Amino acid sequence: MTAIITASELAQELTGGRPPVLLDVRWQLSLAKAAGAPPFDGRVEYAAGHIPGAVFVDLDRELAAAPGARGRHPLPDLAEFGAAMRRAGVSAGRPVVVYDGGQGWAAARAWWLLRWTGHPDVRVLDGGLPSWPGELSTVTPDPAAGDFAPVPGAGGRLDADAAAALARTGVLLDARAGERYRGEVEPVDRVGGHIPGAVSAPTTENVGPDGRFLPAAELRDRFKALGVSEDTEVGVYCGSGVSGAHEVLALAVAGIPAALYVGSWSEWSSDPSRPVVVGADPQ
């Protein structure tokens, strides 16, 4: 089973006898509020036009809990997450396809959560909504309730202590922009820099100019150059567990399993007792 699906493959499956549940997770990290502009509203974007049959899922409210000590996008309450997925029509025995506005980060967060909590068949639309060649709909569907009951997996997720340890025993990838990793700028969190031992690996370098993932072989070469081998334990973090999920997805496309530190830098940097490294050296 692949982790991604092309737009042409999705169009074919939607007309088949077992169409996937389609989730629209349009979201973007927005600093517009600080500039006095209205923040991005995925629900408004969805209402203006979405792939026919898609159900909107709110990342901030349904794929994360409220910001706090565990980070800006901590894990959601699993009972509430399960209820949201069932309302969207998600069932364990039916495939799910997730898309967003093209960046892929929000869709990857939904993909990771569903996979980590036990759904066997979840894929992300490669390239997101901009890759869709068909007409869009403004009709909000009313799907039959699904039966998905999330059960967290034994692996695939790191807490702060596990991430710190993995940076020494395996490879911990930092999916943020290089300047944030180096501590040159920090537009969101308390302090800039990175977890000691973490390797800079911006997730933006996993895709081409069209927003689609690089071929699996190219991704494998990229991660090999970053220190990932066949027997390496790999973890990923970012700012708040969203773009990091996109890097976990890229690793999956390359055939490499990886765990996500959900709290990520927003949790790590909120505790002054945790060490912070600045500069290009992982240390």
Coordinates of C-alpha atoms in Angstrom, one line a residue:
M1 CA 0.0 0.0 0.0
T2 CA 1.3 3.4 -0.9
A3 CA 1.0 6.5 1.2
I4 CA 0.1 8.8 -1.6
I5 CA -2.3 8.9 -4.5
T6 CA -2.3 10.9 -7.8
A7 CA -5.3 13.0 -8.9
S8 CA -6.0 10.7 -11.8
E9 CA -5.9 7.6 -9.5
L10 CA -8.3 9.4 -7.1
A11 CA -10.7 10.3 -9.9
Q12 CA -10.8 6.7 -11.0
E13 CA -11.4 5.4 -7.5
L14 CA -14.2 7.9 -6.8
T15 CA -16.2 6.4 -9.7
G16 CA -15.5 2.8 -8.7
G17 CA -17.5 0.5 -6.6
R18 CA -15.6 1.2 -3.4
P19 CA -14.9 4.9 -3.4
P20 CA -12.7 6.3 -0.6
V21 CA -13.8 8.6 2.1
L22 CA -12.5 12.0 1.1
L23 CA -11.3 14.5 3.7
D24 CA -10.5 18.2 3.0
V25 CA -8.0 19.5 5.6
R26 CA -7.1 22.9 4.2
W27 CA -5.0 24.8 6.8
Q28 CA -1.9 26.9 6.9
L29 CA 0.3 28.4 9.5
S30 CA -0.6 32.0 9.5
L31 CA 1.1 35.0 11.1
A32 CA -1.5 37.3 9.6
K33 CA -3.1 38.1 13.0
A34 CA 0.1 39.7 14.1
A35 CA 0.0 42.0 11.1
G36 CA -3.6 42.9 11.6
A37 CA -4.9 40.8 8.7
P38 CA -7.6 38.1 9.1
P39 CA -6.2 34.6 9.5
F40 CA -6.6 31.9 7.0
D41 CA -9.9 30.1 7.3
G42 CA -10.0 26.6 5.8
R43 CA -13.7 26.3 6.2
V44 CA -14.3 29.3 4.1
E45 CA -12.0 28.0 1.4
Y46 CA -13.8 24.6 1.6
A47 CA -17.2 26.3 1.2
A48 CA -16.0 28.1 -1.9
G49 CA -15.2 24.9 -3.6
H50 CA -13.9 21.4 -2.8
I51 CA -13.6 18.0 -4.5
P52 CA -17.1 16.6 -4.8
G53 CA -18.0 14.5 -1.8
A54 CA -15.2 15.7 0.4
V55 CA -15.9 16.5 4.1
F56 CA -14.1 19.3 5.8
V57 CA -11.9 18.5 8.8
D58 CA -10.6 21.3 11.0
L59 CA -6.9 20.7 11.9
D60 CA -6.9 23.1 14.9
R61 CA -10.1 21.7 16.5
E62 CA -10.3 18.0 15.4
L63 CA -6.7 17.0 14.7
A64 CA -5.2 18.7 17.7
A65 CA -6.0 19.8 21.3
A66 CA -5.8 23.3 22.5
P67 CA -2.3 24.9 22.6
G68 CA -0.5 24.6 25.9
A69 CA 2.4 23.1 27.7
R70 CA 2.4 20.2 25.3
G71 CA 2.9 22.4 22.2
R72 CA 0.8 24.4 19.7
H73 CA -0.8 21.4 18.2
P74 CA -0.7 18.6 20.8
L75 CA -2.5 15.3 20.2
P76 CA -6.3 15.6 20.3
D77 CA -8.4 13.8 22.8
L78 CA -8.7 10.5 21.1
A79 CA -12.4 10.1 21.9
E80 CA -13.1 13.5 20.3
F81 CA -10.9 12.6 17.4
G82 CA -12.7 9.4 16.8
A83 CA -16.1 11.1 17.0
A84 CA -14.9 13.7 14.4
M85 CA -13.7 10.9 12.1
R86 CA -17.0 9.0 12.4
R87 CA -19.0 12.1 11.6
A88 CA -16.9 12.5 8.5
G89 CA -17.8 9.0 7.5
V90 CA -14.5 7.2 8.3
S91 CA -14.8 3.5 8.8
A92 CA -12.0 1.0 9.4
G93 CA -13.0 -1.1 6.4
R94 CA -13.1 1.8 3.9
P95 CA -10.1 3.6 2.4
V96 CA -9.5 7.3 3.2
V97 CA -7.9 9.9 1.0
V98 CA -6.9 13.2 2.5
Y99 CA -6.0 16.5 0.7
D100 CA -5.3 20.1 1.6
G101 CA -4.5 23.3 -0.3
G102 CA -1.3 21.9 -1.9
Q103 CA 1.3 22.3 0.8
G104 CA 0.6 18.8 2.1
W105 CA 1.4 19.5 5.7
A106 CA -2.2 19.5 7.0
A107 CA -3.1 16.4 5.0
A108 CA 0.0 14.6 6.3
R109 CA -1.1 15.4 9.9
A110 CA -4.5 13.8 9.3
W111 CA -2.7 10.8 7.5
W112 CA -0.3 10.3 10.4
L113 CA -3.1 10.5 13.1
L114 CA -5.3 8.0 11.3
R115 CA -2.4 5.6 10.6
W116 CA -1.1 5.9 14.2
T117 CA -4.5 5.2 15.6
G118 CA -5.0 2.1 13.6
H119 CA -6.7 2.9 10.2
P120 CA -5.2 0.5 7.7
D121 CA -5.7 2.4 4.5
V122 CA -5.0 6.2 4.3
R123 CA -3.4 8.1 1.5
V124 CA -2.6 11.7 0.8
L125 CA -3.5 13.3 -2.6
D126 CA -0.1 14.2 -4.0
G127 CA -0.1 17.9 -4.8
G128 CA -3.3 18.6 -3.0
L129 CA -6.3 20.5 -4.4
P130 CA -4.2 22.3 -7.1
S131 CA -3.6 18.9 -8.7
W132 CA -7.3 18.1 -9.1
P133 CA -8.3 18.4 -12.8
G134 CA -12.1 18.1 -12.3
E135 CA -14.8 20.5 -11.3
L136 CA -15.2 21.6 -7.7
S137 CA -18.4 21.5 -5.6
T138 CA -20.0 23.8 -3.1
V139 CA -22.4 21.1 -1.8
T140 CA -21.6 20.1 1.7
P141 CA -22.2 16.3 1.9
D142 CA -23.9 14.5 4.8
P143 CA -22.1 11.2 5.0
A144 CA -23.4 8.2 6.9
A145 CA -21.7 7.8 10.2
G146 CA -18.5 5.7 10.1
D147 CA -17.4 3.1 12.7
F148 CA -13.7 4.1 13.1
A149 CA -12.5 3.7 16.7
P150 CA -9.0 5.0 17.2
V151 CA -6.5 2.9 19.1
P152 CA -3.0 4.4 19.5
G153 CA -0.1 2.4 18.2
A154 CA 2.7 1.1 20.3
G155 CA 5.2 3.0 18.2
G156 CA 5.4 5.8 15.8
R157 CA 5.3 8.6 18.3
L158 CA 8.0 10.3 20.4
D159 CA 7.8 12.4 23.5
A160 CA 10.4 15.0 24.5
D161 CA 12.7 12.5 26.3
A162 CA 12.4 9.9 23.6
A163 CA 13.3 12.5 20.9
A164 CA 16.3 13.6 22.9
A165 CA 17.5 10.1 23.2
L166 CA 16.9 9.3 19.6
A167 CA 19.0 12.2 18.5
R168 CA 22.0 10.4 20.1
T169 CA 21.2 6.8 19.2
G170 CA 19.5 7.2 15.8
V171 CA 18.7 10.1 13.5
L172 CA 16.3 12.9 14.6
L173 CA 15.4 15.1 11.7
D174 CA 14.3 18.7 12.1
A175 CA 11.7 19.4 9.4
R176 CA 11.7 23.2 9.9
A177 CA 13.3 25.8 7.7
G178 CA 17.1 25.9 8.1
E179 CA 17.1 29.4 9.5
R180 CA 14.8 28.3 12.4
Y181 CA 17.0 25.2 13.0
R182 CA 20.1 27.4 13.2
G183 CA 18.3 29.9 15.5
E184 CA 18.7 32.9 13.2
V185 CA 15.0 33.6 13.3
E186 CA 12.1 32.3 15.4
P187 CA 8.7 33.8 14.4
V188 CA 6.5 31.7 16.6
D189 CA 8.2 30.0 19.6
R190 CA 9.9 31.3 22.7
V191 CA 13.5 30.7 21.4
G192 CA 15.2 29.6 18.2
G193 CA 17.6 26.7 17.7
H194 CA 17.3 23.0 17.7
I195 CA 17.3 19.8 19.9
P196 CA 20.9 18.7 20.6
G197 CA 21.9 16.2 18.0
A198 CA 19.1 16.8 15.6
V199 CA 19.9 17.1 11.9
S200 CA 18.4 19.9 9.7
A201 CA 16.2 18.4 7.0
P202 CA 13.6 21.0 5.8
T203 CA 10.5 19.1 4.6
T204 CA 10.1 21.7 1.7
E205 CA 13.1 19.9 0.1
N206 CA 11.1 16.6 -0.2
V207 CA 8.8 18.1 -2.9
G208 CA 9.3 19.6 -6.4
P209 CA 8.1 23.0 -7.6
D210 CA 4.6 21.6 -8.2
G211 CA 4.3 20.5 -4.6
R212 CA 4.4 16.8 -5.4
F213 CA 6.8 14.5 -3.7
L214 CA 10.1 13.7 -5.3
P215 CA 10.4 10.1 -6.7
A216 CA 11.0 7.5 -4.0
A217 CA 14.5 6.8 -5.1
E218 CA 15.5 10.5 -4.9
L219 CA 13.9 10.7 -1.4
R220 CA 15.9 7.6 -0.3
D221 CA 19.1 9.3 -1.6
R222 CA 18.3 12.5 0.3
F223 CA 17.7 10.7 3.6
K224 CA 20.8 8.5 3.1
A225 CA 22.8 11.7 2.8
L226 CA 21.3 12.9 6.1
G227 CA 22.5 9.7 7.9
V228 CA 19.5 7.4 7.5
S229 CA 20.4 3.8 6.6
E230 CA 18.3 0.7 6.5
D231 CA 18.8 -0.1 10.2
T232 CA 18.6 3.4 11.5
E233 CA 15.9 4.4 13.9
V234 CA 14.4 7.7 12.6
G235 CA 12.3 10.4 14.3
V236 CA 11.1 13.7 13.1
Y237 CA 10.0 17.0 14.7
C238 CA 9.1 20.5 13.5
G239 CA 7.5 23.5 15.0
S240 CA 4.2 21.9 16.3
G241 CA 3.9 18.4 14.7
V242 CA 2.4 19.5 11.4
S243 CA 5.2 19.9 8.9
G244 CA 7.0 17.1 10.7
A245 CA 4.1 14.8 9.7
H246 CA 4.8 15.8 6.1
E247 CA 8.4 14.6 6.5
V248 CA 7.2 11.3 8.1
L249 CA 5.1 11.0 5.0
A250 CA 8.0 11.6 2.7
L251 CA 10.0 9.0 4.6
A252 CA 7.1 6.6 4.1
V253 CA 7.1 7.3 0.3
A254 CA 10.8 6.4 0.4
G255 CA 10.0 3.2 2.3
I256 CA 11.5 4.3 5.6
P257 CA 9.4 4.1 8.8
A258 CA 9.8 7.0 11.2
A259 CA 8.3 8.3 14.4
L260 CA 6.9 11.8 15.0
Y261 CA 7.6 14.0 18.0
V262 CA 4.2 15.6 18.1
G263 CA 5.0 18.3 20.7
S264 CA 8.0 19.3 18.6
W265 CA 9.9 22.6 19.0
S266 CA 6.8 24.4 20.5
E267 CA 6.8 22.0 23.4
W268 CA 10.6 21.6 23.7
S269 CA 11.4 25.3 23.7
S270 CA 8.7 26.1 26.2
D271 CA 10.7 24.5 29.0
P272 CA 13.7 26.6 29.9
S273 CA 15.4 23.5 31.5
R274 CA 15.7 21.8 28.1
P275 CA 19.0 22.4 26.2
V276 CA 18.9 24.4 23.0
V277 CA 21.6 24.4 20.3
V278 CA 22.0 27.3 17.8
G279 CA 24.0 27.2 14.6
A280 CA 24.4 24.6 11.8
D281 CA 26.2 22.0 13.9
P282 CA 23.8 19.3 15.3
Q283 CA 26.1 19.0 18.4

